Amino acid sequence: LHPHYVLQLLCETRRVLKLMPNITYLSTSYSKDITICGDLHGNLDDLLLIFYKNGLPSGQNRYVFNGDYVDRGKNSMEVLIILFAFFLVYPNNISLNRGNHEDYMMNMRYGFTKEVLNKYKV
């Protein structure tokens, strides 16, 4: 994805996230499912497999992602782009929680910063 569009996606995601409360309460009835995922660590294949097996996020198909989206894997940016795009389309049906790898020092240590700099030359 062109850096211009990535920046637009990031800015819009930040704007929406800043409007949301720090704590989100989720509930489900017997007729609805929530898929809970964690620790993708930049593995795009895992994210795509989850969507293949459980369906894409939608108004009827809710997801909770419990952080650690980036670092270690080689496709952290792609994972973030997909998660943020779905979050903007379905903000009430996708919850994005922050993990310890959504931290500057962890990104420096485990590779996300290097991936971003390699993919989007500064």
CSV table of N, CA, C and O in Angstrom, one decimal:
chain,number,residue,atom,x,y,z
A,1,LEU,N,0.9,-1.2,0.0
A,1,LEU,CA,0.0,0.0,0.0
A,1,LEU,C,0.9,1.2,0.0
A,1,LEU,O,1.9,1.3,0.8
A,2,HIS,N,0.6,2.2,-0.8
A,2,HIS,CA,1.3,3.4,-0.9
A,2,HIS,C,1.4,4.1,0.4
A,2,HIS,O,0.4,4.2,1.2
A,3,PRO,N,2.6,4.7,0.8
A,3,PRO,CA,2.7,5.4,2.1
A,3,PRO,C,1.7,6.4,2.3
A,3,PRO,O,1.3,6.6,3.5
A,4,HIS,N,1.2,7.1,1.3
A,4,HIS,CA,0.2,8.2,1.5
A,4,HIS,C,-1.1,7.6,2.1
A,4,HIS,O,-1.7,8.1,3.0
A,5,TYR,N,-1.5,6.4,1.6
A,5,TYR,CA,-2.7,5.8,2.0
A,5,TYR,C,-2.5,5.1,3.4
A,5,TYR,O,-3.4,5.1,4.2
A,6,VAL,N,-1.3,4.6,3.7
A,6,VAL,CA,-1.0,4.1,5.0
A,6,VAL,C,-1.1,5.2,6.0
A,6,VAL,O,-1.7,5.0,7.1
A,7,LEU,N,-0.6,6.3,5.7
A,7,LEU,CA,-0.6,7.5,6.6
A,7,LEU,C,-2.1,7.9,6.9
A,7,LEU,O,-2.5,8.2,8.0
A,8,GLN,N,-2.9,8.0,5.8
A,8,GLN,CA,-4.3,8.3,6.0
A,8,GLN,C,-5.0,7.3,6.9
A,8,GLN,O,-5.8,7.7,7.8
A,9,LEU,N,-4.7,6.0,6.7
A,9,LEU,CA,-5.3,5.0,7.5
A,9,LEU,C,-4.9,5.1,9.0
A,9,LEU,O,-5.8,5.0,9.9
A,10,LEU,N,-3.6,5.3,9.2
A,10,LEU,CA,-3.2,5.5,10.6
A,10,LEU,C,-3.8,6.7,11.2
A,10,LEU,O,-4.2,6.6,12.4
A,11,CYS,N,-3.8,7.8,10.5
A,11,CYS,CA,-4.4,9.0,11.1
A,11,CYS,C,-5.9,8.9,11.4
A,11,CYS,O,-6.4,9.3,12.5
A,12,GLU,N,-6.6,8.3,10.6
A,12,GLU,CA,-8.1,8.0,10.8
A,12,GLU,C,-8.3,7.0,11.9
A,12,GLU,O,-9.2,7.2,12.8
A,13,THR,N,-7.5,6.0,12.0
A,13,THR,CA,-7.6,5.0,13.1
A,13,THR,C,-7.3,5.7,14.4
A,13,THR,O,-8.0,5.5,15.4
A,14,ARG,N,-6.3,6.5,14.4
A,14,ARG,CA,-5.9,7.2,15.7
A,14,ARG,C,-7.1,8.2,16.1
A,14,ARG,O,-7.4,8.2,17.3
A,15,ARG,N,-7.7,8.9,15.1
A,15,ARG,CA,-8.8,9.8,15.4
A,15,ARG,C,-9.9,9.0,16.1
A,15,ARG,O,-10.5,9.4,17.1
A,16,VAL,N,-10.3,7.9,15.5
A,16,VAL,CA,-11.4,7.1,16.0
A,16,VAL,C,-11.1,6.5,17.4
A,16,VAL,O,-11.9,6.5,18.3
A,17,LEU,N,-9.8,6.0,17.6
A,17,LEU,CA,-9.4,5.4,18.8
A,17,LEU,C,-9.4,6.4,20.0
A,17,LEU,O,-9.8,6.1,21.1
A,18,LYS,N,-9.1,7.6,19.6
A,18,LYS,CA,-9.0,8.7,20.7
A,18,LYS,C,-10.4,9.1,21.1
A,18,LYS,O,-10.6,9.6,22.3
A,19,LEU,N,-11.4,8.8,20.3
A,19,LEU,CA,-12.8,9.1,20.7
A,19,LEU,C,-13.4,8.0,21.6
A,19,LEU,O,-14.4,8.2,22.2
A,20,MET,N,-12.8,6.8,21.6
A,20,MET,CA,-13.3,5.7,22.3
A,20,MET,C,-12.8,5.7,23.8
A,20,MET,O,-11.8,6.2,24.1
A,21,PRO,N,-13.6,5.1,24.7
A,21,PRO,CA,-13.2,5.0,26.1
A,21,PRO,C,-12.0,4.0,26.2
A,21,PRO,O,-11.8,3.2,25.4
A,22,ASN,N,-11.3,4.2,27.3
A,22,ASN,CA,-10.1,3.3,27.6
A,22,ASN,C,-10.6,1.8,27.9
A,22,ASN,O,-9.9,0.9,27.6
A,23,ILE,N,-11.8,1.7,28.4
A,23,ILE,CA,-12.3,0.3,28.7
A,23,ILE,C,-13.6,0.1,27.9
A,23,ILE,O,-14.5,1.0,27.9
A,24,THR,N,-13.6,-1.0,27.2
A,24,THR,CA,-14.8,-1.3,26.4
A,24,THR,C,-15.4,-2.6,27.0
A,24,THR,O,-14.8,-3.6,27.3
A,25,TYR,N,-16.7,-2.5,27.2
A,25,TYR,CA,-17.5,-3.6,27.7
A,25,TYR,C,-18.2,-4.3,26.5
A,25,TYR,O,-18.8,-3.7,25.7
A,26,LEU,N,-18.0,-5.6,26.5
A,26,LEU,CA,-18.6,-6.4,25.4
A,26,LEU,C,-19.5,-7.4,26.0
A,26,LEU,O,-19.3,-8.0,27.0
A,27,SER,N,-20.6,-7.6,25.3
A,27,SER,CA,-21.5,-8.6,25.7
A,27,SER,C,-22.0,-9.3,24.4
A,27,SER,O,-22.0,-8.8,23.3
A,28,THR,N,-22.5,-10.5,24.6
A,28,THR,CA,-23.1,-11.3,23.5
A,28,THR,C,-24.3,-12.1,24.0
A,28,THR,O,-24.4,-12.4,25.2
A,29,SER,N,-25.2,-12.3,23.1
A,29,SER,CA,-26.3,-13.1,23.4
A,29,SER,C,-26.0,-14.6,23.0
A,29,SER,O,-24.9,-14.8,22.4
A,30,TYR,N,-26.9,-15.5,23.2
A,30,TYR,CA,-26.7,-16.9,22.8
A,30,TYR,C,-26.6,-17.0,21.3
A,30,TYR,O,-26.1,-17.9,20.7
A,31,SER,N,-27.2,-16.0,20.6
A,31,SER,CA,-27.2,-16.1,19.1
A,31,SER,C,-26.0,-15.5,18.4
A,31,SER,O,-25.9,-15.6,17.2
A,32,LYS,N,-25.1,-14.9,19.2
A,32,LYS,CA,-24.0,-14.2,18.5
A,32,LYS,C,-22.7,-14.8,19.1
A,32,LYS,O,-22.6,-15.2,20.3
A,33,ASP,N,-21.7,-14.9,18.2
A,33,ASP,CA,-20.3,-15.3,18.6
A,33,ASP,C,-19.4,-14.2,18.6
A,33,ASP,O,-19.5,-13.2,17.9
A,34,ILE,N,-18.4,-14.3,19.4
A,34,ILE,CA,-17.2,-13.4,19.4
A,34,ILE,C,-16.0,-14.2,19.3
A,34,ILE,O,-15.8,-15.1,20.0
A,35,THR,N,-15.2,-13.9,18.3
A,35,THR,CA,-13.9,-14.6,18.1
A,35,THR,C,-12.8,-13.8,18.8
A,35,THR,O,-12.7,-12.6,18.5
A,36,ILE,N,-12.1,-14.4,19.7
A,36,ILE,CA,-11.0,-13.8,20.4
A,36,ILE,C,-9.7,-14.2,19.9
A,36,ILE,O,-9.4,-15.5,19.9
A,37,CYS,N,-8.8,-13.3,19.5
A,37,CYS,CA,-7.5,-13.6,19.0
A,37,CYS,C,-6.4,-12.9,19.7
A,37,CYS,O,-6.7,-11.8,20.2
A,38,GLY,N,-5.3,-13.5,19.7
A,38,GLY,CA,-4.1,-12.8,20.3
A,38,GLY,C,-2.8,-13.2,19.7
A,38,GLY,O,-2.7,-14.3,19.1
A,39,ASP,N,-1.8,-12.4,19.9
A,39,ASP,CA,-0.5,-12.7,19.6
A,39,ASP,C,-0.3,-13.1,18.1
A,39,ASP,O,0.3,-14.1,17.8
A,40,LEU,N,-0.7,-12.2,17.2
A,40,LEU,CA,-0.4,-12.5,15.8
A,40,LEU,C,1.0,-12.3,15.4
A,40,LEU,O,1.6,-12.9,14.6
A,41,HIS,N,1.7,-11.3,16.1
A,41,HIS,CA,3.1,-11.1,15.9
A,41,HIS,C,3.6,-11.0,14.5
A,41,HIS,O,4.6,-11.6,14.1
A,42,GLY,N,2.8,-10.3,13.7
A,42,GLY,CA,3.2,-10.0,12.3
A,42,GLY,C,3.0,-11.2,11.4
A,42,GLY,O,3.5,-11.2,10.3
A,43,ASN,N,2.3,-12.2,11.8
A,43,ASN,CA,2.1,-13.4,11.0
A,43,ASN,C,0.8,-13.3,10.2
A,43,ASN,O,-0.3,-13.6,10.7
A,44,LEU,N,0.9,-12.8,9.0
A,44,LEU,CA,-0.3,-12.5,8.1
A,44,LEU,C,-1.0,-13.8,7.8
A,44,LEU,O,-2.2,-13.9,7.7
A,45,ASP,N,-0.3,-14.9,7.6
A,45,ASP,CA,-0.9,-16.2,7.3
A,45,ASP,C,-1.9,-16.6,8.4
A,45,ASP,O,-3.0,-17.2,8.2
A,46,ASP,N,-1.5,-16.4,9.7
A,46,ASP,CA,-2.4,-16.7,10.8
A,46,ASP,C,-3.6,-15.9,10.8
A,46,ASP,O,-4.7,-16.4,11.0
A,47,LEU,N,-3.5,-14.6,10.5
A,47,LEU,CA,-4.7,-13.7,10.5
A,47,LEU,C,-5.6,-14.1,9.3
A,47,LEU,O,-6.8,-14.2,9.5
A,48,LEU,N,-5.1,-14.4,8.2
A,48,LEU,CA,-5.9,-14.9,7.1
A,48,LEU,C,-6.6,-16.2,7.3
A,48,LEU,O,-7.7,-16.4,6.9
A,49,LEU,N,-5.9,-17.1,8.0
A,49,LEU,CA,-6.5,-18.4,8.4
A,49,LEU,C,-7.6,-18.2,9.4
A,49,LEU,O,-8.7,-18.8,9.3
A,50,ILE,N,-7.4,-17.3,10.3
A,50,ILE,CA,-8.5,-17.0,11.3
A,50,ILE,C,-9.8,-16.5,10.5
A,50,ILE,O,-10.9,-16.9,10.8
A,51,PHE,N,-9.5,-15.6,9.6
A,51,PHE,CA,-10.7,-15.0,8.8
A,51,PHE,C,-11.3,-16.1,7.9
A,51,PHE,O,-12.5,-16.1,7.7
A,52,TYR,N,-10.5,-17.0,7.4
A,52,TYR,CA,-11.0,-18.1,6.5
A,52,TYR,C,-11.9,-19.0,7.3
A,52,TYR,O,-12.9,-19.4,6.9
A,53,LYS,N,-11.4,-19.4,8.5
A,53,LYS,CA,-12.1,-20.3,9.4
A,53,LYS,C,-13.3,-19.7,10.1
A,53,LYS,O,-14.3,-20.4,10.3
A,54,ASN,N,-13.3,-18.5,10.5
A,54,ASN,CA,-14.3,-17.8,11.3
A,54,ASN,C,-15.1,-16.8,10.5
A,54,ASN,O,-16.1,-16.2,11.1
A,55,GLY,N,-14.7,-16.5,9.3
A,55,GLY,CA,-15.4,-15.5,8.5
A,55,GLY,C,-14.8,-14.1,8.7
A,55,GLY,O,-14.1,-13.8,9.7
A,56,LEU,N,-15.0,-13.2,7.8
A,56,LEU,CA,-14.5,-11.9,7.9
A,56,LEU,C,-15.3,-11.1,8.9
A,56,LEU,O,-16.5,-11.4,9.2
A,57,PRO,N,-14.7,-10.1,9.5
A,57,PRO,CA,-15.4,-9.2,10.5
A,57,PRO,C,-16.6,-8.6,9.8
A,57,PRO,O,-16.5,-8.2,8.6
A,58,SER,N,-17.7,-8.5,10.5
A,58,SER,CA,-18.9,-7.8,10.0
A,58,SER,C,-19.8,-7.4,11.2
A,58,SER,O,-19.4,-7.7,12.3
A,59,GLY,N,-20.9,-6.9,10.9
A,59,GLY,CA,-21.9,-6.6,11.9
A,59,GLY,C,-22.4,-7.8,12.7
A,59,GLY,O,-22.8,-7.7,13.8
A,60,GLN,N,-22.3,-8.9,12.0
A,60,GLN,CA,-22.8,-10.2,12.7
A,60,GLN,C,-21.6,-11.1,13.1
A,60,GLN,O,-21.9,-12.1,13.8
A,61,ASN,N,-20.4,-10.7,12.8
A,61,ASN,CA,-19.3,-11.5,13.1
A,61,ASN,C,-18.2,-10.7,13.9
A,61,ASN,O,-17.4,-10.0,13.2
A,62,ARG,N,-18.3,-10.7,15.2
A,62,ARG,CA,-17.5,-9.8,16.0
A,62,ARG,C,-16.1,-10.5,16.4
A,62,ARG,O,-16.0,-11.7,16.5
A,63,TYR,N,-15.1,-9.6,16.5
A,63,TYR,CA,-13.8,-10.0,16.9
A,63,TYR,C,-13.2,-9.2,18.0
A,63,TYR,O,-13.5,-8.0,18.1
A,64,VAL,N,-12.4,-9.8,18.8
A,64,VAL,CA,-11.6,-9.1,19.8
A,64,VAL,C,-10.1,-9.5,19.5
A,64,VAL,O,-9.8,-10.7,19.5
A,65,PHE,N,-9.3,-8.6,19.3
A,65,PHE,CA,-7.9,-8.8,19.1
A,65,PHE,C,-7.1,-8.3,20.3
A,65,PHE,O,-7.1,-7.1,20.6
A,66,ASN,N,-6.5,-9.2,21.0
A,66,ASN,CA,-5.8,-8.9,22.3
A,66,ASN,C,-4.4,-8.6,22.2
A,66,ASN,O,-3.5,-9.1,22.9
A,67,GLY,N,-4.1,-7.7,21.3
A,67,GLY,CA,-2.7,-7.1,21.2
A,67,GLY,C,-1.7,-8.0,20.6
A,67,GLY,O,-1.9,-9.1,20.1
A,68,ASP,N,-0.4,-7.5,20.7
A,68,ASP,CA,0.7,-8.2,20.1
A,68,ASP,C,0.5,-8.5,18.6
A,68,ASP,O,0.7,-9.6,18.1
A,69,TYR,N,0.1,-7.4,17.9
A,69,TYR,CA,-0.1,-7.5,16.4
A,69,TYR,C,1.2,-7.6,15.7
A,69,TYR,O,1.2,-8.1,14.6
A,70,VAL,N,2.2,-7.0,16.2
A,70,VAL,CA,3.5,-6.7,15.5
A,70,VAL,C,4.6,-7.4,16.2
A,70,VAL,O,4.5,-8.0,17.2
A,71,ASP,N,5.8,-7.3,15.5
A,71,ASP,CA,7.1,-7.8,16.0
A,71,ASP,C,7.2,-9.3,15.6
A,71,ASP,O,6.2,-10.0,15.6
A,72,ARG,N,8.4,-9.7,15.4
A,72,ARG,CA,8.8,-11.0,15.1
A,72,ARG,C,8.5,-11.5,13.7
A,72,ARG,O,9.4,-12.0,13.0
A,73,GLY,N,7.3,-11.4,13.3
A,73,GLY,CA,6.9,-11.8,11.9
A,73,GLY,C,7.3,-10.7,10.9
A,73,GLY,O,7.5,-9.6,11.3
A,74,LYS,N,7.3,-11.1,9.6
A,74,LYS,CA,7.8,-10.2,8.6
A,74,LYS,C,6.6,-9.4,8.0
A,74,LYS,O,6.9,-8.5,7.1
A,75,ASN,N,5.4,-9.6,8.4
A,75,ASN,CA,4.3,-8.9,7.8
A,75,ASN,C,3.5,-8.1,8.9
A,75,ASN,O,2.2,-8.0,8.8
A,76,SER,N,4.1,-7.5,9.8
A,76,SER,CA,3.5,-6.7,10.8
A,76,SER,C,2.7,-5.5,10.2
A,76,SER,O,1.5,-5.3,10.7
A,77,MET,N,3.2,-4.8,9.3
A,77,MET,CA,2.5,-3.7,8.7
A,77,MET,C,1.3,-4.2,8.0
A,77,MET,O,0.2,-3.5,8.1
A,78,GLU,N,1.3,-5.3,7.3
A,78,GLU,CA,0.1,-5.8,6.6
A,78,GLU,C,-0.9,-6.2,7.6
A,78,GLU,O,-2.1,-5.9,7.4
A,79,VAL,N,-0.5,-6.8,8.7
A,79,VAL,CA,-1.5,-7.2,9.7
A,79,VAL,C,-2.2,-6.0,10.3
A,79,VAL,O,-3.4,-5.9,10.4
A,80,LEU,N,-1.4,-4.9,10.6
A,80,LEU,CA,-2.0,-3.7,11.1
A,80,LEU,C,-2.9,-3.0,10.1
A,80,LEU,O,-4.0,-2.6,10.5
A,81,ILE,N,-2.5,-3.0,8.9
A,81,ILE,CA,-3.3,-2.3,7.9
A,81,ILE,C,-4.7,-3.0,7.8
A,81,ILE,O,-5.7,-2.4,7.7
A,82,ILE,N,-4.7,-4.3,7.7
A,82,ILE,CA,-5.9,-5.1,7.6
A,82,ILE,C,-6.8,-4.9,8.9
A,82,ILE,O,-8.0,-4.6,8.8
A,83,LEU,N,-6.2,-5.0,10.1
A,83,LEU,CA,-6.9,-4.8,11.3
A,83,LEU,C,-7.5,-3.4,11.4
A,83,LEU,O,-8.7,-3.2,11.8
A,84,PHE,N,-6.7,-2.4,11.1
A,84,PHE,CA,-7.2,-1.0,11.2
A,84,PHE,C,-8.3,-0.8,10.1
A,84,PHE,O,-9.2,-0.1,10.4
A,85,ALA,N,-8.1,-1.3,8.9
A,85,ALA,CA,-9.2,-1.1,7.9
A,85,ALA,C,-10.5,-1.7,8.4
A,85,ALA,O,-11.6,-1.1,8.3
A,86,PHE,N,-10.5,-2.9,8.9
A,86,PHE,CA,-11.7,-3.6,9.4
A,86,PHE,C,-12.2,-2.8,10.6
A,86,PHE,O,-13.5,-2.6,10.7
A,87,PHE,N,-11.4,-2.3,11.4
A,87,PHE,CA,-11.8,-1.5,12.6
A,87,PHE,C,-12.5,-0.3,12.2
A,87,PHE,O,-13.5,0.1,12.8
A,88,LEU,N,-12.0,0.4,11.1
A,88,LEU,CA,-12.7,1.6,10.7
A,88,LEU,C,-14.0,1.3,10.0
A,88,LEU,O,-15.0,2.1,10.1
A,89,VAL,N,-14.2,0.2,9.4
A,89,VAL,CA,-15.4,-0.2,8.8
A,89,VAL,C,-16.4,-0.7,9.8
A,89,VAL,O,-17.6,-0.4,9.7
A,90,TYR,N,-16.0,-1.4,10.8
A,90,TYR,CA,-16.8,-2.0,11.8
A,90,TYR,C,-16.3,-1.7,13.2
A,90,TYR,O,-16.0,-2.5,14.0
A,91,PRO,N,-16.4,-0.4,13.6
A,91,PRO,CA,-15.8,0.0,14.9
A,91,PRO,C,-16.5,-0.6,16.1
A,91,PRO,O,-15.9,-0.7,17.2
A,92,ASN,N,-17.8,-1.0,15.9
A,92,ASN,CA,-18.5,-1.5,17.0
A,92,ASN,C,-18.4,-3.1,17.1
A,92,ASN,O,-19.0,-3.7,18.0
A,93,ASN,N,-17.7,-3.6,16.1
A,93,ASN,CA,-17.7,-5.1,16.0
A,93,ASN,C,-16.3,-5.7,16.0
A,93,ASN,O,-16.1,-6.9,16.0
A,94,ILE,N,-15.3,-4.8,16.1
A,94,ILE,CA,-13.9,-5.2,16.3
A,94,ILE,C,-13.3,-4.4,17.4
A,94,ILE,O,-13.4,-3.2,17.5
A,95,SER,N,-12.7,-5.1,18.4
A,95,SER,CA,-12.1,-4.5,19.5
A,95,SER,C,-10.6,-4.8,19.4
A,95,SER,O,-10.2,-5.9,19.2
A,96,LEU,N,-9.8,-3.7,19.5
A,96,LEU,CA,-8.3,-3.8,19.4
A,96,LEU,C,-7.7,-3.4,20.7
A,96,LEU,O,-7.7,-2.2,21.1
A,97,ASN,N,-7.3,-4.4,21.5
A,97,ASN,CA,-6.6,-4.2,22.7
A,97,ASN,C,-5.1,-4.0,22.5
A,97,ASN,O,-4.6,-4.6,21.6
A,98,ARG,N,-4.5,-3.3,23.4
A,98,ARG,CA,-3.1,-3.1,23.3
A,98,ARG,C,-2.3,-4.2,24.1
A,98,ARG,O,-2.7,-4.5,25.2
A,99,GLY,N,-1.3,-4.7,23.4
A,99,GLY,CA,-0.5,-5.7,24.1
A,99,GLY,C,0.9,-5.1,24.4
A,99,GLY,O,1.1,-3.9,24.1
A,100,ASN,N,1.8,-5.9,25.0
A,100,ASN,CA,3.1,-5.3,25.3
A,100,ASN,C,3.9,-5.1,24.1
A,100,ASN,O,4.9,-4.3,24.2
A,101,HIS,N,3.6,-5.6,23.0
A,101,HIS,CA,4.4,-5.4,21.7
A,101,HIS,C,3.9,-4.1,21.0
A,101,HIS,O,4.5,-3.8,20.0
A,102,GLU,N,2.9,-3.5,21.5
A,102,GLU,CA,2.5,-2.2,21.0
A,102,GLU,C,3.2,-1.1,21.8
A,102,GLU,O,2.6,-0.2,22.4
A,103,ASP,N,4.5,-1.2,21.9
A,103,ASP,CA,5.3,-0.3,22.7
A,103,ASP,C,6.6,0.0,22.0
A,103,ASP,O,7.2,-0.9,21.3
A,104,TYR,N,7.0,1.2,22.1
A,104,TYR,CA,8.2,1.7,21.3
A,104,TYR,C,9.4,0.8,21.5
A,104,TYR,O,10.1,0.4,20.6
A,105,MET,N,9.8,0.5,22.8
A,105,MET,CA,11.0,-0.2,23.1
A,105,MET,C,10.9,-1.7,22.6
A,105,MET,O,11.8,-2.2,22.1
A,106,MET,N,9.7,-2.3,22.7
A,106,MET,CA,9.5,-3.6,22.2
A,106,MET,C,9.6,-3.6,20.7
A,106,MET,O,10.2,-4.5,20.1
A,107,ASN,N,9.1,-2.6,20.0
A,107,ASN,CA,9.2,-2.5,18.6
A,107,ASN,C,10.6,-2.3,18.1
A,107,ASN,O,11.0,-2.9,17.1
A,108,MET,N,11.4,-1.6,18.9
A,108,MET,CA,12.8,-1.4,18.6
A,108,MET,C,13.6,-2.8,18.7
A,108,MET,O,14.4,-3.1,17.9
A,109,ARG,N,13.2,-3.5,19.8
A,109,ARG,CA,14.0,-4.7,20.1
A,109,ARG,C,13.6,-5.9,19.2
A,109,ARG,O,14.4,-6.7,18.8
A,110,TYR,N,12.3,-6.0,18.9
A,110,TYR,CA,11.8,-7.2,18.2
A,110,TYR,C,11.5,-7.1,16.7
A,110,TYR,O,11.0,-8.0,16.1
A,111,GLY,N,11.8,-5.9,16.1
A,111,GLY,CA,11.8,-5.8,14.7
A,111,GLY,C,10.8,-5.0,13.9
A,111,GLY,O,10.9,-4.8,12.8
A,112,PHE,N,9.7,-4.5,14.6
A,112,PHE,CA,8.7,-3.8,13.9
A,112,PHE,C,9.2,-2.4,13.4
A,112,PHE,O,8.9,-2.1,12.2
A,113,THR,N,10.0,-1.8,14.1
A,113,THR,CA,10.6,-0.5,13.7
A,113,THR,C,11.4,-0.7,12.4
A,113,THR,O,11.3,0.0,11.4
A,114,LYS,N,12.2,-1.7,12.4
A,114,LYS,CA,13.1,-2.0,11.3
A,114,LYS,C,12.2,-2.4,10.0
A,114,LYS,O,12.5,-1.9,8.9
A,115,GLU,N,11.1,-3.1,10.3
A,115,GLU,CA,10.3,-3.5,9.2
A,115,GLU,C,9.6,-2.2,8.5
A,115,GLU,O,9.6,-2.1,7.3
A,116,VAL,N,9.2,-1.3,9.4
A,116,VAL,CA,8.5,-0.1,8.9
A,116,VAL,C,9.5,0.7,8.1
A,116,VAL,O,9.2,1.2,7.0
A,117,LEU,N,10.7,0.9,8.6
A,117,LEU,CA,11.8,1.6,7.9
A,117,LEU,C,12.2,1.0,6.6
A,117,LEU,O,12.5,1.7,5.7
A,118,ASN,N,12.2,-0.3,6.5
A,118,ASN,CA,12.5,-1.0,5.3
A,118,ASN,C,11.4,-0.9,4.2
A,118,ASN,O,11.7,-0.7,3.1
A,119,LYS,N,10.2,-1.0,4.7
A,119,LYS,CA,9.1,-1.0,3.7
A,119,LYS,C,8.7,0.4,3.3
A,119,LYS,O,8.2,0.6,2.2
A,120,TYR,N,8.9,1.4,4.2
A,120,TYR,CA,8.5,2.8,4.0
A,120,TYR,C,9.7,3.6,4.2
A,120,TYR,O,9.9,4.1,5.3
A,121,LYS,N,10.6,3.7,3.3
A,121,LYS,CA,11.8,4.5,3.4
A,121,LYS,C,11.5,5.9,3.9
A,121,LYS,O,10.7,6.6,3.4
A,122,VAL,N,12.3,6.3,4.9
A,122,VAL,CA,12.1,7.6,5.5
A,122,VAL,C,13.0,8.6,4.8
A,122,VAL,O,14.2,8.3,4.7
